[in-house]
PDB file of C-alpha atoms in Angstrom:
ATOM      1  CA  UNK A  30      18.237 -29.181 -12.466  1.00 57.00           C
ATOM      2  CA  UNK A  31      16.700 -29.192  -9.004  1.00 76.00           C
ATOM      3  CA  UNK A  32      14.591 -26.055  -8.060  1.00 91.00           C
ATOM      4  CA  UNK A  33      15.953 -24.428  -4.729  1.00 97.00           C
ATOM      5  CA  UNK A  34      13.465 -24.066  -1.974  1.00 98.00           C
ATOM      6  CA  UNK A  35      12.182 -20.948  -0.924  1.00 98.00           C
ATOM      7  CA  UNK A  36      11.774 -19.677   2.489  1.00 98.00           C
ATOM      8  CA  UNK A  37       8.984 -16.763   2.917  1.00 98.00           C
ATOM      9  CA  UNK A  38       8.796 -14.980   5.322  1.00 96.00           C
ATOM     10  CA  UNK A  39       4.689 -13.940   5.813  1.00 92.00           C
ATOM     11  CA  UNK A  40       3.458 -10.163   6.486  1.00 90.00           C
ATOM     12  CA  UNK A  41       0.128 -10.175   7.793  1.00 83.00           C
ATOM     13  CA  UNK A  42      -0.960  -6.454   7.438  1.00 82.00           C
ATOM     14  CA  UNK A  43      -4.406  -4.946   9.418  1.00 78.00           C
ATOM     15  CA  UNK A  44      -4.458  -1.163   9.056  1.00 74.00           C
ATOM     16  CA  UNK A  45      -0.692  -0.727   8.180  1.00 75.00           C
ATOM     17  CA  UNK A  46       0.893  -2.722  10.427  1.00 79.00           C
ATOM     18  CA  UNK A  47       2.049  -6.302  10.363  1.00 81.00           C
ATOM     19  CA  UNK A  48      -0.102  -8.767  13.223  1.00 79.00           C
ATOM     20  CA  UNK A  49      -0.046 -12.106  14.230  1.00 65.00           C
ATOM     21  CA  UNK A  50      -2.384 -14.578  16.141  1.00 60.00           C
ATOM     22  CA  UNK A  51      -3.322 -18.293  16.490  1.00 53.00           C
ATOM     23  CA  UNK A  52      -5.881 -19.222  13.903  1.00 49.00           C
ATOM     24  CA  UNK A  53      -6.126 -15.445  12.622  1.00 49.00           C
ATOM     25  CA  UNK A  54      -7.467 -14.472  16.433  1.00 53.00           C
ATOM     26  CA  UNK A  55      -6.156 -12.909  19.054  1.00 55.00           C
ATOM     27  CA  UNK A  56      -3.643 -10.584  16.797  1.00 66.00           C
ATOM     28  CA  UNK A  57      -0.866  -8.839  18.508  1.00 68.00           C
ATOM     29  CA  UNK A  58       1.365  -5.971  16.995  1.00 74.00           C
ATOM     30  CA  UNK A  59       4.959  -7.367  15.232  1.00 72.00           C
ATOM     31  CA  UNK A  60       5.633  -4.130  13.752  1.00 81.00           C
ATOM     32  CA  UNK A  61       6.666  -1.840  10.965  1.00 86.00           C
ATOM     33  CA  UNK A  62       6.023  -3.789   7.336  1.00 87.00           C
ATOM     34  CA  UNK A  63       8.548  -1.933   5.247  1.00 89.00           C
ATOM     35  CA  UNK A  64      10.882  -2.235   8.577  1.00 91.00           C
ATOM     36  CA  UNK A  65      10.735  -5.750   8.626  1.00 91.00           C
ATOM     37  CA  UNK A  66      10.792  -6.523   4.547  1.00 92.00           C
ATOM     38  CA  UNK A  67      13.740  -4.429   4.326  1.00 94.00           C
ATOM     39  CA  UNK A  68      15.400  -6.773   7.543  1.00 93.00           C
ATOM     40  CA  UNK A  69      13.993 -10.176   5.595  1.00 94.00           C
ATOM     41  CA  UNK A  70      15.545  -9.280   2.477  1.00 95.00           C
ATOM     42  CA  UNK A  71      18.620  -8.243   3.968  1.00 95.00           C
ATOM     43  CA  UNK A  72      18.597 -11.736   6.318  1.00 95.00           C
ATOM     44  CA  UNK A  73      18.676 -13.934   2.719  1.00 97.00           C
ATOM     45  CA  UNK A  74      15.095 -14.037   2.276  1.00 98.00           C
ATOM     46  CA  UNK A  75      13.715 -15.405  -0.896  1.00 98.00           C
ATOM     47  CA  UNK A  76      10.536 -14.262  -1.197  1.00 97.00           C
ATOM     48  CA  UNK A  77       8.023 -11.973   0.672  1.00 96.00           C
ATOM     49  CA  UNK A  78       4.624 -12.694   1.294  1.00 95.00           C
ATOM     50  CA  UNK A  79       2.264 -10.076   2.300  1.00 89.00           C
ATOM     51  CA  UNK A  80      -1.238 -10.132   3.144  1.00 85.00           C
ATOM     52  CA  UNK A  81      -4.242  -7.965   4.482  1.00 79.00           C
ATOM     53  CA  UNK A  82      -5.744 -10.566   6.949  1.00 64.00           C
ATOM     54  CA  UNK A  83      -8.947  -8.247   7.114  1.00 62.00           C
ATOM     55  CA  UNK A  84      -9.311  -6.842   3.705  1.00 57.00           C
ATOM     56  CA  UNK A  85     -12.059  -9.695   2.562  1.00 50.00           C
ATOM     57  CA  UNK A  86     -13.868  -9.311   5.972  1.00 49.00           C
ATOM     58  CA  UNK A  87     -13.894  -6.043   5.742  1.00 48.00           C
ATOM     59  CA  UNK A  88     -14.657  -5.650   2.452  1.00 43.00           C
ATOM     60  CA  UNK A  89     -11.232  -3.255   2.057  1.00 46.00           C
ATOM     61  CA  UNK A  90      -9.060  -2.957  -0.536  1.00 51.00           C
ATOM     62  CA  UNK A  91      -5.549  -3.969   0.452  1.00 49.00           C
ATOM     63  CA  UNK A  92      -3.380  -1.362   1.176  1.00 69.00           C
ATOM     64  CA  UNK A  93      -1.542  -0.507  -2.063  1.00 80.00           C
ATOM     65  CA  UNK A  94       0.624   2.561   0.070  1.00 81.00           C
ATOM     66  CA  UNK A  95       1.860  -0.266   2.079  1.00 83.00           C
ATOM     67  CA  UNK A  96       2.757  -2.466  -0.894  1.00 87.00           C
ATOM     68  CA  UNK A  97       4.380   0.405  -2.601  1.00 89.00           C
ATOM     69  CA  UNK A  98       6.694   1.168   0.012  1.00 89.00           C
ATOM     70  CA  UNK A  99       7.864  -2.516   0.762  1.00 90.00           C
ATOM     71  CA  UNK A 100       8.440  -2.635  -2.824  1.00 91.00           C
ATOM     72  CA  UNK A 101      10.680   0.268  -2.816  1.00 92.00           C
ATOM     73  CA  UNK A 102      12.632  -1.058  -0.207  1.00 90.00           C
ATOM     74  CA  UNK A 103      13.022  -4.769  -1.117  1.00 91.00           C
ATOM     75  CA  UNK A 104      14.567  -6.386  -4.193  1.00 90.00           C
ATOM     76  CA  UNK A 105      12.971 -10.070  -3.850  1.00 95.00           C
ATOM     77  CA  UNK A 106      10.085 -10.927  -5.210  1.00 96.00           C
ATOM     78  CA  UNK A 107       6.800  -9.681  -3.166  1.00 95.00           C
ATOM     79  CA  UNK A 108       3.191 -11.659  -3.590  1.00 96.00           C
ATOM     80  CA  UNK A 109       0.377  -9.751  -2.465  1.00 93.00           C
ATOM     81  CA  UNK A 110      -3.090 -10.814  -1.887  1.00 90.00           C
ATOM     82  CA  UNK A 111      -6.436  -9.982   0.410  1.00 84.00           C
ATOM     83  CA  UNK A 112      -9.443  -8.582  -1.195  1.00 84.00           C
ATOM     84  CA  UNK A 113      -8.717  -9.245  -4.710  1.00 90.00           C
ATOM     85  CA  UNK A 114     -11.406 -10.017  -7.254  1.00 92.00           C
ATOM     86  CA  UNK A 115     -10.479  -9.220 -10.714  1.00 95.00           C
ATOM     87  CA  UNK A 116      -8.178  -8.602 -12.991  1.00 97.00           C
ATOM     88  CA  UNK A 117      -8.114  -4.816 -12.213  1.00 94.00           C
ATOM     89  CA  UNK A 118      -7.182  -5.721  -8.738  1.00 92.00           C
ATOM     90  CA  UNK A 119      -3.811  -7.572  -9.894  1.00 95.00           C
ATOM     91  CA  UNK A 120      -3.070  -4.712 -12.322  1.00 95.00           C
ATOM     92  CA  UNK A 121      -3.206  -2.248  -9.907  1.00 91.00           C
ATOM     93  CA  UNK A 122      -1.408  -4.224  -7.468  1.00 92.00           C
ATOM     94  CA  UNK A 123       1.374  -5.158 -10.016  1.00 95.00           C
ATOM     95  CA  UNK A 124       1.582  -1.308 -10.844  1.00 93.00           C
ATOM     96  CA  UNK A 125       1.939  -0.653  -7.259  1.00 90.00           C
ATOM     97  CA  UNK A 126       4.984  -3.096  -7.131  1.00 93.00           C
ATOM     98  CA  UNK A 127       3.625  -6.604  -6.595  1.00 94.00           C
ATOM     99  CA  UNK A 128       5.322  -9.372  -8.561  1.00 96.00           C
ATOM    100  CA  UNK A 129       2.801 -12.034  -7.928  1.00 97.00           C
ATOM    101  CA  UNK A 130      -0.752 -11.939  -6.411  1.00 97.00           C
ATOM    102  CA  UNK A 131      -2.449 -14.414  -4.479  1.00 96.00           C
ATOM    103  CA  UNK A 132      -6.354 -14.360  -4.643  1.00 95.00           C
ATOM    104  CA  UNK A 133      -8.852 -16.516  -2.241  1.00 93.00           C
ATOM    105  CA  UNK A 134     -12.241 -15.157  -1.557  1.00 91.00           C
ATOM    106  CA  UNK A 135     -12.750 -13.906  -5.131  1.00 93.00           C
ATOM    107  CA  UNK A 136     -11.672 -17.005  -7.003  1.00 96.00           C
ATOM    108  CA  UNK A 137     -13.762 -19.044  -4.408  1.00 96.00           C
ATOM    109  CA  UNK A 138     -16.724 -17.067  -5.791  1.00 94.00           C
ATOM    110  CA  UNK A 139     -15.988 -16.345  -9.487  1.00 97.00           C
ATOM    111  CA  UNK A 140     -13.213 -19.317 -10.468  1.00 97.00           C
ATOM    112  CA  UNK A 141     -13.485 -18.220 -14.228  1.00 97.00           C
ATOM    113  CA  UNK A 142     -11.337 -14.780 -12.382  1.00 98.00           C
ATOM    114  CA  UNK A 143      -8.262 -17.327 -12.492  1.00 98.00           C
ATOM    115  CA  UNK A 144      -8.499 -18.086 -16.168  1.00 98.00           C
ATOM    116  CA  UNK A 145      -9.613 -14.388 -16.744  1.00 98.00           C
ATOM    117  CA  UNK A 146      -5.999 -13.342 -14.349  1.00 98.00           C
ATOM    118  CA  UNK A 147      -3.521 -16.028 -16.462  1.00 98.00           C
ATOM    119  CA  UNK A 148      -4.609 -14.917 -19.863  1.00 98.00           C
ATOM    120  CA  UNK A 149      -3.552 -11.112 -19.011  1.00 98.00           C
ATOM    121  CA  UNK A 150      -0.468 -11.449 -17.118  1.00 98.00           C
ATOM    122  CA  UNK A 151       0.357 -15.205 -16.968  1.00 98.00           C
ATOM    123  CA  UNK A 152       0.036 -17.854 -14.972  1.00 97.00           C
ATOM    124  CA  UNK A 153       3.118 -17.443 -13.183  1.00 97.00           C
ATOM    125  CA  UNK A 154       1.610 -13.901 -11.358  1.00 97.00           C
ATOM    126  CA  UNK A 155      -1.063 -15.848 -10.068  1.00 98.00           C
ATOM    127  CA  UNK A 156      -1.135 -17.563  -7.063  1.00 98.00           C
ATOM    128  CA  UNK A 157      -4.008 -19.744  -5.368  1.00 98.00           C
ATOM    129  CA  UNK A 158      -4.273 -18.868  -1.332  1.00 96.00           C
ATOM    130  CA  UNK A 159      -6.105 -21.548  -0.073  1.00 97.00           C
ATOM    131  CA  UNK A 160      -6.941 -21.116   3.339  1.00 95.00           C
ATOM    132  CA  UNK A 161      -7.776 -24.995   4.532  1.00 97.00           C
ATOM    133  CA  UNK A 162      -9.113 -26.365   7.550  1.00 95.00           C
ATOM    134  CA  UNK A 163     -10.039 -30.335   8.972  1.00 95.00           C
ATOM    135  CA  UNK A 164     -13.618 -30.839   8.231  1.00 94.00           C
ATOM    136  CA  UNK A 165     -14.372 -33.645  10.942  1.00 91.00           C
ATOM    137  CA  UNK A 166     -15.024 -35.886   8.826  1.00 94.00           C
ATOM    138  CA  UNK A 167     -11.392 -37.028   7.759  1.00 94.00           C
ATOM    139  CA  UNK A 168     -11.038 -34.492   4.832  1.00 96.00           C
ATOM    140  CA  UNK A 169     -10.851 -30.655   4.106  1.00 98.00           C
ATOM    141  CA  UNK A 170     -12.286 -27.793   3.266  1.00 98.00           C
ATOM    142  CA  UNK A 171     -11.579 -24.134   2.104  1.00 97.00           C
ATOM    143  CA  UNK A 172     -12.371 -21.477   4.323  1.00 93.00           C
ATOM    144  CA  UNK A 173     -12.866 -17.639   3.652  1.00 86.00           C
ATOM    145  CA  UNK A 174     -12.935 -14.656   5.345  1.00 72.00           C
ATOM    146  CA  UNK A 175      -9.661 -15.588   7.470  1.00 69.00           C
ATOM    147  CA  UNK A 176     -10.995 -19.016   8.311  1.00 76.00           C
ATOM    148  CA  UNK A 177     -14.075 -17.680   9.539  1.00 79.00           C
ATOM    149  CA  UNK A 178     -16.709 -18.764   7.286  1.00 86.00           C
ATOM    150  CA  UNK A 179     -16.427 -22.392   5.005  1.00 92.00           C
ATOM    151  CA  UNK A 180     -17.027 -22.056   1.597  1.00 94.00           C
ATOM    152  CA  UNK A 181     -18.441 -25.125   1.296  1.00 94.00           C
ATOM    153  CA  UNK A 182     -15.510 -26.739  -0.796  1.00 97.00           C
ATOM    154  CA  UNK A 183     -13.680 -29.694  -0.564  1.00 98.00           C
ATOM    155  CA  UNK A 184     -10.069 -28.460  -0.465  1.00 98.00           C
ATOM    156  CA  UNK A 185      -8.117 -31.301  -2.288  1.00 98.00           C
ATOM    157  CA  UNK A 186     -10.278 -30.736  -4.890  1.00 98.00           C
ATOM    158  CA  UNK A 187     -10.377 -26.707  -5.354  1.00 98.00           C
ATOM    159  CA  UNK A 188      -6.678 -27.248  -5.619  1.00 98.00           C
ATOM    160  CA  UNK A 189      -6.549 -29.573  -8.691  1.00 98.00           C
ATOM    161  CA  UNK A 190      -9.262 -27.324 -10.260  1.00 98.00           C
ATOM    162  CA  UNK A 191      -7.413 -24.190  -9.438  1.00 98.00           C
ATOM    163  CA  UNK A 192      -4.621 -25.300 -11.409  1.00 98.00           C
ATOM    164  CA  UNK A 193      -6.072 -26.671 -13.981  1.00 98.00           C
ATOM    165  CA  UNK A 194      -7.871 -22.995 -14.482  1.00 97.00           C
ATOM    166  CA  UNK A 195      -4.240 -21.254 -14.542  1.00 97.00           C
ATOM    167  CA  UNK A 196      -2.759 -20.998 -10.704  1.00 98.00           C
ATOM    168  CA  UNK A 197       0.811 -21.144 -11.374  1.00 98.00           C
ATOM    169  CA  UNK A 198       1.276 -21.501  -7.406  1.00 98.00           C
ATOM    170  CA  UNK A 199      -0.574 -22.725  -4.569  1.00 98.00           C
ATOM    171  CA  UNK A 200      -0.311 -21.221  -0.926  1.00 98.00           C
ATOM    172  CA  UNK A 201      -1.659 -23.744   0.855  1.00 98.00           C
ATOM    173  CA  UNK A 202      -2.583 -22.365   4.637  1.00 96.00           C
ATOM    174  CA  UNK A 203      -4.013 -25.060   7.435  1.00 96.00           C
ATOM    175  CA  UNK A 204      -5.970 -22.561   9.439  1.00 93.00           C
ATOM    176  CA  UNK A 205      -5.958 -25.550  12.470  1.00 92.00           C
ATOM    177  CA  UNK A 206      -2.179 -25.119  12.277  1.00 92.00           C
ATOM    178  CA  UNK A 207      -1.405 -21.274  11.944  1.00 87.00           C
ATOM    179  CA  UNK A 208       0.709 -19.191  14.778  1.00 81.00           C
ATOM    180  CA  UNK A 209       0.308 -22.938  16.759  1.00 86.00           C
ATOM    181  CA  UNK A 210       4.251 -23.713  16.558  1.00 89.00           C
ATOM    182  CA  UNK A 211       2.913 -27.403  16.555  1.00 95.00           C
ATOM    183  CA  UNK A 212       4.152 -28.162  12.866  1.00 97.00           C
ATOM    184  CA  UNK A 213       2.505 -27.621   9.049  1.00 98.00           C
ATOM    185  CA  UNK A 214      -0.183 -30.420   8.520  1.00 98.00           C
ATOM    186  CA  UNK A 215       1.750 -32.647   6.314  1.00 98.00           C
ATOM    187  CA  UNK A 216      -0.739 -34.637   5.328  1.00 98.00           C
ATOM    188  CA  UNK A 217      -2.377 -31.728   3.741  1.00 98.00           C
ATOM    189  CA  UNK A 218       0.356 -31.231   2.153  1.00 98.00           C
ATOM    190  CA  UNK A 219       1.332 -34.708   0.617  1.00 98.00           C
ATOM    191  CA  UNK A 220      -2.913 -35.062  -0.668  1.00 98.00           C
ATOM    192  CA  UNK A 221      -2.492 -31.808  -2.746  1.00 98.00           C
ATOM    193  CA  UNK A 222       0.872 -32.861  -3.971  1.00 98.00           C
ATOM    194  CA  UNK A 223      -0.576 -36.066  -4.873  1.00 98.00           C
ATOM    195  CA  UNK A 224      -3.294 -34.038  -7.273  1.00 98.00           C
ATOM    196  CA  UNK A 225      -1.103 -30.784  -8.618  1.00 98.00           C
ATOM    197  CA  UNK A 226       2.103 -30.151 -10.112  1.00 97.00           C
ATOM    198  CA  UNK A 227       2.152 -26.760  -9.835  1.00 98.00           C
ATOM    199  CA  UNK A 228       4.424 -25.209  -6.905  1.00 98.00           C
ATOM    200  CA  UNK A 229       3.134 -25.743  -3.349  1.00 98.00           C
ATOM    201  CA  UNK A 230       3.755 -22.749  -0.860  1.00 98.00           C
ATOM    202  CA  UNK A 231       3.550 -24.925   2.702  1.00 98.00           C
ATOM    203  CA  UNK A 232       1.749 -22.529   5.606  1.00 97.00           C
ATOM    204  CA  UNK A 233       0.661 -22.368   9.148  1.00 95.00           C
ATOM    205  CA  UNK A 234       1.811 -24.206  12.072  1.00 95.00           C
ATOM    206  CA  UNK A 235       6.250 -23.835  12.053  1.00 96.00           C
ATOM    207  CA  UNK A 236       8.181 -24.000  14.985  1.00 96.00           C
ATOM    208  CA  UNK A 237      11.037 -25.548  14.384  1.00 97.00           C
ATOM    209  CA  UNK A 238      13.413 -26.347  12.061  1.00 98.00           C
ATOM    210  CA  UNK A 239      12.894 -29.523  11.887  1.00 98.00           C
ATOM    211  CA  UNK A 240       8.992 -28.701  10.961  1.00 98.00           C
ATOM    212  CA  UNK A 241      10.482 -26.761   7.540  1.00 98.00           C
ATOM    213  CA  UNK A 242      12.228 -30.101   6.568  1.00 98.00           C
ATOM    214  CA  UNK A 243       8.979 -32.250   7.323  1.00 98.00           C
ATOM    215  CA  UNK A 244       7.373 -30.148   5.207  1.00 98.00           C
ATOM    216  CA  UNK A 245       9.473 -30.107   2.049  1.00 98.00           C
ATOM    217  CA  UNK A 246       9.798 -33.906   2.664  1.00 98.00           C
ATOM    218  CA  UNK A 247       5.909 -34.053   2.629  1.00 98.00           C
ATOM    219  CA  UNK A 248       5.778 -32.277  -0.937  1.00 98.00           C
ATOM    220  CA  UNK A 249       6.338 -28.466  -0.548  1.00 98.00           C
ATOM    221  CA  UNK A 250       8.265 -26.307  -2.818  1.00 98.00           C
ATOM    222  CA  UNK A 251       8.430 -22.970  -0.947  1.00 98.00           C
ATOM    223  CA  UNK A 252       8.024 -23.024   3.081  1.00 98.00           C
ATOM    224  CA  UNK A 253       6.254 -19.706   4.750  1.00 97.00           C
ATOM    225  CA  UNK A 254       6.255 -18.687   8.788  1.00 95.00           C
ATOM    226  CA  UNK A 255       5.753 -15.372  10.346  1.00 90.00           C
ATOM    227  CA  UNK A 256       5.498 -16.038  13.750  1.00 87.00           C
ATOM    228  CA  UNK A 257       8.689 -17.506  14.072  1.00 93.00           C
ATOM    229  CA  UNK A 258      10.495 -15.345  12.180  1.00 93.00           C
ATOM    230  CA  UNK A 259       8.854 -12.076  13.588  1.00 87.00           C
ATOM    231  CA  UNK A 260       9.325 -12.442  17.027  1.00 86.00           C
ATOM    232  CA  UNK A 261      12.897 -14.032  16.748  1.00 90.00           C
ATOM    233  CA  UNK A 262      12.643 -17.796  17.374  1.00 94.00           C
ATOM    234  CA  UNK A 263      13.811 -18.568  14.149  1.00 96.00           C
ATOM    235  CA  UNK A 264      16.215 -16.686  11.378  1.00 96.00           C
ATOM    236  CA  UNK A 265      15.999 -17.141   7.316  1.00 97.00           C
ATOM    237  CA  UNK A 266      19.131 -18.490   8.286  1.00 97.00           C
ATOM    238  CA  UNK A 267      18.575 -21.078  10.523  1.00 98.00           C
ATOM    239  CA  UNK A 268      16.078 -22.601   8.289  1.00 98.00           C
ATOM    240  CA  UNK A 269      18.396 -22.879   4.948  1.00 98.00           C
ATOM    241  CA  UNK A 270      20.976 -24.490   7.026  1.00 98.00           C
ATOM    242  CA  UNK A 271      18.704 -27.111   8.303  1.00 98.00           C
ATOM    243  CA  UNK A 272      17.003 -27.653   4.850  1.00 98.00           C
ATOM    244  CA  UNK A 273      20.275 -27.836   3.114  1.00 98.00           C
ATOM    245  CA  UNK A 274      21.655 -30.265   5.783  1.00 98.00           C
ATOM    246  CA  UNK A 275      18.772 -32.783   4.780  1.00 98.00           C
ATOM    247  CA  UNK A 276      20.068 -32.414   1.465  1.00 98.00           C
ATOM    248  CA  UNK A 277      17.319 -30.231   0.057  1.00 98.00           C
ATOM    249  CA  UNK A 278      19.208 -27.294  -2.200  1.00 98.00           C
ATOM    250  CA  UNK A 279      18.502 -23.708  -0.887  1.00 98.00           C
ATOM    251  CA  UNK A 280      19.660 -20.220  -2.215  1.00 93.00           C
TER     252      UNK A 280
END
């Protein structure tokens, strides 16, 4: 049976309220998180996404009132991630209402936290956010801190690792793409797809449509915007009837 793709919808949350740049800079206000979940998940979303951009820079916990409240209000699933870095972190944020969490930073420097996360709760809670930028030299690397420092690691590479420790999912972010509207970096994409089997969250960089298709086509099992879909360019809508006009299958 073929999977259905997912569209996510992304909330990036800095002190309680959702933001969005270009490259994680230059945020601007796009509202109320539990306002917009609650409109996502009545719109046909399939999946919400929600991270505190600054909690790793910051050295902040994410906001677990925030989380709480969306997951009151929303009956989809809900990953959660920013400044997580043990298994304490996902319990609390499952507790709080999370369904799956995505950790970065704290995998980045402890990987043995991924095995550590799947043996307690299962792989299929965890989820790898890898936040990956062009190197200049024709490959990637992983970034931290909202793209702001590199961690040194070649990305292809972290992924395959990553799920070999226990990811069950990979967010895959191009930080050179995100709130551009210029497309998802498919062949980011297709050179992790080559290496994992594990599900492939495609983010950073939709505009159009048409960019949702390229990137499912490319190797993506789940597609995630927030610009788009925050300041009305795009519905949930709009999306599932392109995808499933190109023959992909969609909830």
């Amino acid at each position: 049976m073929t999977v259905a793709v997912r569209v996510i919808p992304c909330l990036d949350v800095d002190a309680g309220r959702v933001v969005k740049g270009v490259n994680f800079d230059n945020l601007r206000d796009a509202g109320d998180p539990v306002e917009l979940a609650t409109t996502y998940d009545e719109q046909g979303a399939d999946e919400l996404t929600f991270l505190d951009v600054t909690a790793s820079f910051a050295g902040r916990d994410t906001t677990y009132d925030v989380v709480g409240q969306t997951a009151e209000q929303v009956f989809i699933p809900l990953t959660v991630g920013g400044g997580v870095r043990s298994v304490q972190d996902v319990d609390r944020l499952l507790r709080a209402g999370a369904d799956k969490v995505g950790i970065n930073t704290g995998a980045i420097h402890r990987p043995e936290v991924i095995g550590e996360i799947r043996e307690r709760f299962g792989a299929q809670v965890l989820v790898l956010s890898a936040d990956v930028r062009r190197d200049g030299r024709g490959g990637f690397e992983v970034t931290t801190h909202g793209g702001r420092k590199s961690a040194g690691l070649e990305a292809i590479g972290w992924c395959a690792r990553a799920a070999e420790l226990g990811a069950g999912e990979i967010l895959l972010n191009s930080m050179d793409a995100d709130g551009t509207a210029e497309g998802f970096d498919l062949e980011l994409i297709e050179a992790v797809r080559r290496e994992v089997d594990i599900p492939i969250v495609a983010s950073g960089g939709a505009g159009r449509v048409e960019d949702f298709v390229a990137a499912v086509e490319a190797g993506a099992d789940a597609v995630l915007a927030a610009t788009v879909f925050h300041f009305g360019q795009l519905t949930i809508a709009q999306v599932k009837d392109a995808l499933r006009a190109a023959g992909y299958p969609v909830r």
